[in-house]
Rosetta silent file (secondary structure, phi, psi, omega in degrees, C-alpha in Angstrom):
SEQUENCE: XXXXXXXXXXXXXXXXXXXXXXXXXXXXXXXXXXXXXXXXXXXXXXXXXXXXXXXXXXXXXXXXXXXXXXXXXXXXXXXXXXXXXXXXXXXXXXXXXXXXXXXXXXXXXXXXXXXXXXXXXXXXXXXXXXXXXXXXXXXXXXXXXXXXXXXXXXXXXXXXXXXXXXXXXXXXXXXXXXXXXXXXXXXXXXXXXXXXXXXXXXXXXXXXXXX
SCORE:     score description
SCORE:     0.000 S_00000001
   1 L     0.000  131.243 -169.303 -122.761   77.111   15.387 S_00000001
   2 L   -86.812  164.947  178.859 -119.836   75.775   17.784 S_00000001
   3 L   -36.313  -49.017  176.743 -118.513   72.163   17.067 S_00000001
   4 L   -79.195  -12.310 -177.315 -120.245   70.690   19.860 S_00000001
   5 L   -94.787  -11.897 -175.687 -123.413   71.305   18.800 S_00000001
   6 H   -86.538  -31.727 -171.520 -122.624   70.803   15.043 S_00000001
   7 H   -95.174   29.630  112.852 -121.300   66.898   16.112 S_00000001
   8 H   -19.392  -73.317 -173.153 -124.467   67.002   18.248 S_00000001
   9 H   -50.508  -42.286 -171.803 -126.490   67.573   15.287 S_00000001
  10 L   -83.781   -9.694 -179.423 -124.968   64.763   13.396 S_00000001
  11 H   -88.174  -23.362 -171.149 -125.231   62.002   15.719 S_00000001
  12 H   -92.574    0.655  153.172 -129.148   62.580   16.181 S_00000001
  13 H   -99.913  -26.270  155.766 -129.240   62.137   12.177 S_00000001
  14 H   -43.940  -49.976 -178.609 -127.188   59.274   12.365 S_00000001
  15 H   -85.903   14.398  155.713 -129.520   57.808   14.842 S_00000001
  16 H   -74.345  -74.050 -145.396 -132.648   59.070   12.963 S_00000001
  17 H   -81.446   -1.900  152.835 -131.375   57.545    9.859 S_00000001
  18 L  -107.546    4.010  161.415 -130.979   53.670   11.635 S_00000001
  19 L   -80.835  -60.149  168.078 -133.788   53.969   13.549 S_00000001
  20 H   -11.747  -59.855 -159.763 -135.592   54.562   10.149 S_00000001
  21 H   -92.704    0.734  167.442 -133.786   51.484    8.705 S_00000001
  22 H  -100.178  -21.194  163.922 -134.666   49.021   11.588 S_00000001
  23 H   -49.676  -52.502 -138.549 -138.260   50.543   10.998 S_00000001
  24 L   -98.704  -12.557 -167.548 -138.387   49.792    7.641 S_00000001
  25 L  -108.033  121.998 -167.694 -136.341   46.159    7.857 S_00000001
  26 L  -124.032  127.994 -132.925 -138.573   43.423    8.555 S_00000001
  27 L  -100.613  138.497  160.445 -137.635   39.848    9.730 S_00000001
  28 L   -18.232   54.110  168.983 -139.498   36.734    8.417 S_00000001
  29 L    27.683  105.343  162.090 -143.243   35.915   10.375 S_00000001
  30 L  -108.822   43.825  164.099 -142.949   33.138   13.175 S_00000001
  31 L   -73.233 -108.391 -176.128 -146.481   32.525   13.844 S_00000001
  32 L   169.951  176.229  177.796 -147.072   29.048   13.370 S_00000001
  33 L   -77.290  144.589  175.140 -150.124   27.428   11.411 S_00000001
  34 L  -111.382  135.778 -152.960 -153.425   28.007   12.217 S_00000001
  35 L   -62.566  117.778 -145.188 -155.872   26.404   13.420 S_00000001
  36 L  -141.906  148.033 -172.267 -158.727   25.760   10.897 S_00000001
  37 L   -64.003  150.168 -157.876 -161.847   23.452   10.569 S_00000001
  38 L  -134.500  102.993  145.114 -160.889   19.543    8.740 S_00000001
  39 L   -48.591  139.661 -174.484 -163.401   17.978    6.699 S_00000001
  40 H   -53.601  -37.820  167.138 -163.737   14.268    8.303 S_00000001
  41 H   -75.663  -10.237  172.070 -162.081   13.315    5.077 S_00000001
  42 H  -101.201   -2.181  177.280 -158.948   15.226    5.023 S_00000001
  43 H   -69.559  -51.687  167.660 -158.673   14.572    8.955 S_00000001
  44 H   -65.462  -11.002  174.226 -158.486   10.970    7.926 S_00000001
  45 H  -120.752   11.915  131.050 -156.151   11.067    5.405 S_00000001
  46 H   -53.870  -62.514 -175.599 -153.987   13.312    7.237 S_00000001
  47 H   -42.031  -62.250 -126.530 -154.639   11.147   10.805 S_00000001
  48 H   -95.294  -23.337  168.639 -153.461    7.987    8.316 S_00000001
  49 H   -77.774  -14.872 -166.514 -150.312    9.799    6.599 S_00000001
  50 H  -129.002   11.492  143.428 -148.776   10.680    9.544 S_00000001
  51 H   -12.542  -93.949 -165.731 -149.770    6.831   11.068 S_00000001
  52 L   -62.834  103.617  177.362 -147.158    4.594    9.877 S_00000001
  53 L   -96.492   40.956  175.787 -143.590    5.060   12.112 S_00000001
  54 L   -78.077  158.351 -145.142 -141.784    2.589   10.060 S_00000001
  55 L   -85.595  144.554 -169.028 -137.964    3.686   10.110 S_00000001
  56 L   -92.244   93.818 -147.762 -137.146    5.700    7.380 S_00000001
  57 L  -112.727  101.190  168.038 -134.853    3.233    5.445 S_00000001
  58 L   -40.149   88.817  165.103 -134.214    4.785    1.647 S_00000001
  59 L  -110.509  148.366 -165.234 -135.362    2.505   -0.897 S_00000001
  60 L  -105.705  134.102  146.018 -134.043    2.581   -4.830 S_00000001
  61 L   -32.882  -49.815  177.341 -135.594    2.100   -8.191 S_00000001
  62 L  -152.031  173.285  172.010 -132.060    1.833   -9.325 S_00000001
  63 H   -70.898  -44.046  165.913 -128.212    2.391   -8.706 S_00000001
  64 H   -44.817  -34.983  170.097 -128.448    5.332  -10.198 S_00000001
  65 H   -65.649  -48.685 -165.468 -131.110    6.741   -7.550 S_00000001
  66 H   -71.179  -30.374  171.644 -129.135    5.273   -4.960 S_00000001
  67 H   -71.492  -24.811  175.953 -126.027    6.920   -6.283 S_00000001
  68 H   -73.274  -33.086  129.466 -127.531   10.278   -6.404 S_00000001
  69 H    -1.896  -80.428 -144.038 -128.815    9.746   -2.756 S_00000001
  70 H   -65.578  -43.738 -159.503 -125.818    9.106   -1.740 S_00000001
  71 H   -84.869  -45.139  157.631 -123.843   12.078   -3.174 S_00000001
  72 H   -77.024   20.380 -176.622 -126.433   14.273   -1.796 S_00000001
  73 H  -102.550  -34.671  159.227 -126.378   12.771    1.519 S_00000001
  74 H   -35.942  -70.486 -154.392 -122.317   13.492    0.971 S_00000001
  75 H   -51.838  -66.199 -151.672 -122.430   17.229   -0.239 S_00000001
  76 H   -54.275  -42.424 -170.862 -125.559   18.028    2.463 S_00000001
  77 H   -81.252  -19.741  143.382 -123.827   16.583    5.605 S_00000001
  78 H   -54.837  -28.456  162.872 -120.817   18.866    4.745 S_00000001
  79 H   -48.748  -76.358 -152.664 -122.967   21.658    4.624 S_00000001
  80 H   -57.426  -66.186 -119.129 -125.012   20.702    7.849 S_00000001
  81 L   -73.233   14.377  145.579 -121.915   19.573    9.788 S_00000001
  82 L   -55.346  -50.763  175.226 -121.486   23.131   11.533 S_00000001
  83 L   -73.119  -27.967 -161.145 -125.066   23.071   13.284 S_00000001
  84 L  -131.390   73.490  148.327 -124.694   19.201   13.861 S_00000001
  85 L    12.279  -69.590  177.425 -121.499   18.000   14.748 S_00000001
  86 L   -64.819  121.963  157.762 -122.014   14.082   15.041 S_00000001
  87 H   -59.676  -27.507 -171.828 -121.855   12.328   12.064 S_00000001
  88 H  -106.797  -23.718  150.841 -124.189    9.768   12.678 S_00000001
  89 H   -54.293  -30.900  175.196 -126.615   12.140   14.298 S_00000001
  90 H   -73.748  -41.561 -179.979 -126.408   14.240   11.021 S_00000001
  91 H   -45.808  -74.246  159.060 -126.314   11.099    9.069 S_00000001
  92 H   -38.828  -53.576  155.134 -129.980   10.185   10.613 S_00000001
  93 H   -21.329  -76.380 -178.823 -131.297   13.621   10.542 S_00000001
  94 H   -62.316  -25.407  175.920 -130.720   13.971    6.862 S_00000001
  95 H   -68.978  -35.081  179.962 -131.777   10.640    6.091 S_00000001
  96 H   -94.620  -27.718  173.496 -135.330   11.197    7.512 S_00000001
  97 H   -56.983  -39.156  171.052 -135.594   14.591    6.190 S_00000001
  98 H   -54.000  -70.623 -169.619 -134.991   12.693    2.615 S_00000001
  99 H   -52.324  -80.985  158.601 -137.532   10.091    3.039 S_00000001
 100 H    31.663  -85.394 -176.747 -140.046   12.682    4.613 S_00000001
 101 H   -67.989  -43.559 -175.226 -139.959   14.707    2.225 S_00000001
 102 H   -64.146  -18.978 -176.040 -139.958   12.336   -0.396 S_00000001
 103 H   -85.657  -24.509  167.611 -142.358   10.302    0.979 S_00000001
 104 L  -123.133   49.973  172.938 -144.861   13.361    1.051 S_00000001
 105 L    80.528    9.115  170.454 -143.865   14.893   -2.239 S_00000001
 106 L  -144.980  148.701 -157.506 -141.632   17.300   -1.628 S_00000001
 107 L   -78.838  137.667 -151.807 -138.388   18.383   -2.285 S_00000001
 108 H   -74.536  -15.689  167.034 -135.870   17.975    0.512 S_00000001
 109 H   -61.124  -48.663 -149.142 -133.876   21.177   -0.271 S_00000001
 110 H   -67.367  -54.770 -159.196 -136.986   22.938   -0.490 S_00000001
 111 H   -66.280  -37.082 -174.357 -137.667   21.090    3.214 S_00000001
 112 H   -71.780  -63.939 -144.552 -134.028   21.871    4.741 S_00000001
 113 H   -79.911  -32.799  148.985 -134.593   25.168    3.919 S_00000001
 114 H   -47.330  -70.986  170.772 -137.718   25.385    5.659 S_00000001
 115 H   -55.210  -42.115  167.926 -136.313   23.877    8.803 S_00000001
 116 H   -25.041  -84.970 -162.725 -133.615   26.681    8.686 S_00000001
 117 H   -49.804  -34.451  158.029 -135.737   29.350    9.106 S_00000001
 118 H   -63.381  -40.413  177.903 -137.944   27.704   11.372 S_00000001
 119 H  -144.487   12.532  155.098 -136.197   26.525   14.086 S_00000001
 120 L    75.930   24.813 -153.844 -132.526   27.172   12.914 S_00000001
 121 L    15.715   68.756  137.659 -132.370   22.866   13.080 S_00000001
 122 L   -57.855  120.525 -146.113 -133.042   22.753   16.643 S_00000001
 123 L   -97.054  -38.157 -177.454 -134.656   19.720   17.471 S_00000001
 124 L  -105.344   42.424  166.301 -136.367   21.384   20.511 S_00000001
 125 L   -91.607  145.983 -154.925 -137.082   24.318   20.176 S_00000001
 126 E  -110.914  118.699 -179.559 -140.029   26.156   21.261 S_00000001
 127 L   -75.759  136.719  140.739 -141.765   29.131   19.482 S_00000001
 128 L    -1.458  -57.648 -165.861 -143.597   32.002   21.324 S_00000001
 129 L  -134.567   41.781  175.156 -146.668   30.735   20.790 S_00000001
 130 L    39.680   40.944  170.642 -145.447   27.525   21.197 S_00000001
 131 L   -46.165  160.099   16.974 -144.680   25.478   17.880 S_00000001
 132 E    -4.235  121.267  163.123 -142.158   22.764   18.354 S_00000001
 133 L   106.264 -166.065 -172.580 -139.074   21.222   17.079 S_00000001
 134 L   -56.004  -30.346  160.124 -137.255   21.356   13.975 S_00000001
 135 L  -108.388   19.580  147.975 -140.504   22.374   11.538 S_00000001
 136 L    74.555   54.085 -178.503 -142.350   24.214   14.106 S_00000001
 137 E  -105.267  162.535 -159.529 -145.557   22.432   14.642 S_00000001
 138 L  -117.733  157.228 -154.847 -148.177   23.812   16.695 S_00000001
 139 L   -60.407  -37.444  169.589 -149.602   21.789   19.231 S_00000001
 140 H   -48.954  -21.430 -175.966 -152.933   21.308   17.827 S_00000001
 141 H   -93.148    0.727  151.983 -152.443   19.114   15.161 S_00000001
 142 H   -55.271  -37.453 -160.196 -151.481   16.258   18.050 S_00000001
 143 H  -106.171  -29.417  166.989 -155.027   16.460   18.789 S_00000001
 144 H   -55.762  -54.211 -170.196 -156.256   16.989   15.205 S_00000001
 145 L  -120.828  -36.683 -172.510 -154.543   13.875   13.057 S_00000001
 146 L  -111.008 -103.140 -174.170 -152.282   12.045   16.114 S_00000001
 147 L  -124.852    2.917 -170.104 -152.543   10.613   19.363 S_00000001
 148 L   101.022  -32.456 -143.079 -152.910   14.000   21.350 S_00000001
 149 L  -124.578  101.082  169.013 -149.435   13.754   22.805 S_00000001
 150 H   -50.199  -11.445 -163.201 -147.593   16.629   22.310 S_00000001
 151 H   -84.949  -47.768  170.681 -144.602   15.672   23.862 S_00000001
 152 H   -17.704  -36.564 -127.547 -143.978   13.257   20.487 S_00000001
 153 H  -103.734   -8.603  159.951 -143.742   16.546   18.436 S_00000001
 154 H   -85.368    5.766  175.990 -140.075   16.673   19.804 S_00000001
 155 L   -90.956  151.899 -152.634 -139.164   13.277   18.123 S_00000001
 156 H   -80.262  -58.365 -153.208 -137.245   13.959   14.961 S_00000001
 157 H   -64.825  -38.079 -174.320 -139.012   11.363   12.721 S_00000001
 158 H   -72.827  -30.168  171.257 -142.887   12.280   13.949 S_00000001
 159 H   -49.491  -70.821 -154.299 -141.570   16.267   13.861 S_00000001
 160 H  -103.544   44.189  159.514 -140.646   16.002   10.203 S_00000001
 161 H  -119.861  -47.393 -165.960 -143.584   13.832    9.287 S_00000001
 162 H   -71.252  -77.821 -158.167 -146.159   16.164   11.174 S_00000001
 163 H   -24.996  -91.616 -132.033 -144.372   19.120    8.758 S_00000001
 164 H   -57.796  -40.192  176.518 -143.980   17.667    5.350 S_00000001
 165 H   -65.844  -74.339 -163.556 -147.819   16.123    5.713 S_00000001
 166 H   -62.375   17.567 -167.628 -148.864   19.400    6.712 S_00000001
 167 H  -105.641  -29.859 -142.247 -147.003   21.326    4.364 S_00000001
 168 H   -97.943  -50.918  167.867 -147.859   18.976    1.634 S_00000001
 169 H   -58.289  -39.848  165.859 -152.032   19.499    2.656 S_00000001
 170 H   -51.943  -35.626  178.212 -151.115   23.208    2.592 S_00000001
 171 H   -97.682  -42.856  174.682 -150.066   23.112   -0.922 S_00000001
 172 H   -57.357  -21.018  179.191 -153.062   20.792   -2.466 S_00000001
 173 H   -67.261  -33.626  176.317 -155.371   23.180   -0.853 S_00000001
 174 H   -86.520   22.313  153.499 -153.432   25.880   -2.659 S_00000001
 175 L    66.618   65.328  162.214 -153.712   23.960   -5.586 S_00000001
 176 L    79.248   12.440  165.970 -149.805   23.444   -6.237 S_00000001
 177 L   -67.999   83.963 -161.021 -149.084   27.228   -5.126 S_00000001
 178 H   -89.483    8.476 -169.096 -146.042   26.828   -2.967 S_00000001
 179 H   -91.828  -61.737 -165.753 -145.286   30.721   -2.421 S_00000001
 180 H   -81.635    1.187  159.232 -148.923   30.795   -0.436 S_00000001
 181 H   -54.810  -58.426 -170.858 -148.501   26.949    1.158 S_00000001
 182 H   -45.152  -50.611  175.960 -145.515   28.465    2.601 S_00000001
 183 H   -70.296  -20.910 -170.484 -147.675   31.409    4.029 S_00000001
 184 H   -92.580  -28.985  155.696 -150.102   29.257    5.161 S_00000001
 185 H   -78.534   -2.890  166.007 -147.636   27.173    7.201 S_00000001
 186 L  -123.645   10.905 -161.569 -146.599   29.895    8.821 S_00000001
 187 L    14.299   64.970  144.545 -149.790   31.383    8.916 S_00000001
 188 L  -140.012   74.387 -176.196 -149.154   34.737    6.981 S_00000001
 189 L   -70.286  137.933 -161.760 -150.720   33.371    4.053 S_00000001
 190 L    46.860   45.018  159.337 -149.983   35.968    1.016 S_00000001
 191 L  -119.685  138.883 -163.972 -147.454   38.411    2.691 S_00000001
 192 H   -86.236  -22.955 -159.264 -143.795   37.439    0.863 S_00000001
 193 H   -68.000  -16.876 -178.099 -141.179   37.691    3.979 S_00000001
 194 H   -87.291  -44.460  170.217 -141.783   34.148    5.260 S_00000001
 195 H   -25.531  -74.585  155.188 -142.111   32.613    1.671 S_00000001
 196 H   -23.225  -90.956 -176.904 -139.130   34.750    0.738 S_00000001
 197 H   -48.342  -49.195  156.976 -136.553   33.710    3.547 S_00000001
 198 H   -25.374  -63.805 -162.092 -137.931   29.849    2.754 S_00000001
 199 H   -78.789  -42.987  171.090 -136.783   30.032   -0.599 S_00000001
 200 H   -29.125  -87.448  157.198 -133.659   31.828    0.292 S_00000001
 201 H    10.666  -65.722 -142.154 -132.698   29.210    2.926 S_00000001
 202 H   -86.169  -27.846  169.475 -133.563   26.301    0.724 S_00000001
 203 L   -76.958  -13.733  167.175 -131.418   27.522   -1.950 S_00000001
 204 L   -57.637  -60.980 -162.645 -128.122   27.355    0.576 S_00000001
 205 L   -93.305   -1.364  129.208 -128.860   23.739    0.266 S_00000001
 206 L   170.841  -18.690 -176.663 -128.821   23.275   -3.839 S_00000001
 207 L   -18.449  144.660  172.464 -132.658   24.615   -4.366 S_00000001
 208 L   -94.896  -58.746 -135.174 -133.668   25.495   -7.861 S_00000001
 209 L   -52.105 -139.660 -178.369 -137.023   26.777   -7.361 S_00000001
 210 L   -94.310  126.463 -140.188 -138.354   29.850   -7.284 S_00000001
 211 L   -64.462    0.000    0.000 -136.268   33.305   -6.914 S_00000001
């Protein structure tokens, strides 16, 4: 067999063998949530959680909460300050992502880690199938729980209020099951790659949770 035909041979198994491996390597789900019928009582206590736009101003039990605040509002905006430049734009960011999450019960690593993957903490960015902002909410739930008006869903504080409530109704339905909340917010409920990159993500930012 002459030479050219032997490095012939080998380039169409190189490129066999990476076509294979882009086959087989598969990136995280970006559908968005889907849309699903809301007993009148979880509409309302969704509609009434994601109400109240009072500014999300950290308050402590003690100096100790407040010091621990503070030192992860240190460490995190040291992280962050590659994607977000401005300190006092990061400063705010992170500040509502704390209450947010804390305010619906979830942990804000766990929540950072989220926004990663979702929108890569873009505040406007626009999905495919057209989710928006920094958690990726799909349009419907303006018209489901909030005033209709989608254009809100690019404001940082109602963006990471429509998430965290909906993330946080995604996990009591899944009765404290955050690997299939997680699917269900991205709506490939039980398949692991969105779950997966989530926890990954979230652990970049100090997450404990689950491997």
């Amino acid at each position: 067999m002459s030479g050219v035909k032997i490095h012939r041979r080998n380039c169409l198994i190189r490129l066999s063998a990476i076509g294979s491996l882009l086959c087989n390597f598969k990136l995280p789900a970006r559908a968005g949530q889907l849309e699903e019928p809301l007993a009148d009582s979880v509409r309302t206590a969704l509609s009434a959680a994601i109400a109240n736009q009072a500014p999300p101003v950290p308050v402590f039990v003690s100096t100790q909460d407040r010091l621990n605040y503070l030192r992860w509002l240190s460490d995190t905006s040291g992280l962050l300050a590659r994607r977000k430049a401005d300190l006092q734009t990061r400063t705010e960011f992170l500040q509502t992502v704390w209450y947010e999450s804390r305010r619906a019960g979830l942990d804000e690593r766990l929540v950072l880690g989220l926004i990663q993957v979702e929108s890569g903490f873009r505040k406007f960015a626009i999905s495919p199938v057209g989710a928006r902002g920094y958690m990726q909410i799909m349009p419907f739930w303006s018209r489901l729980i909030g005033d209709g008006d989608t254009g809100k869903l690019f404001h940082m504080q109602t963006n990471l209020r429509f998430g965290c409530v909906i993330l946080r109704h995604y996990l009591d339905r899944e009765k404290g099951h955050l690997f299939m909340a997680l699917g269900r917010y991205n709506g490939s409920r039980g398949r692991a790659e969105y779950p997966n990159a989530v926890f990954a993500a979230a652990r970049s930012w100090g997450y404990s949770g689950p491997q």
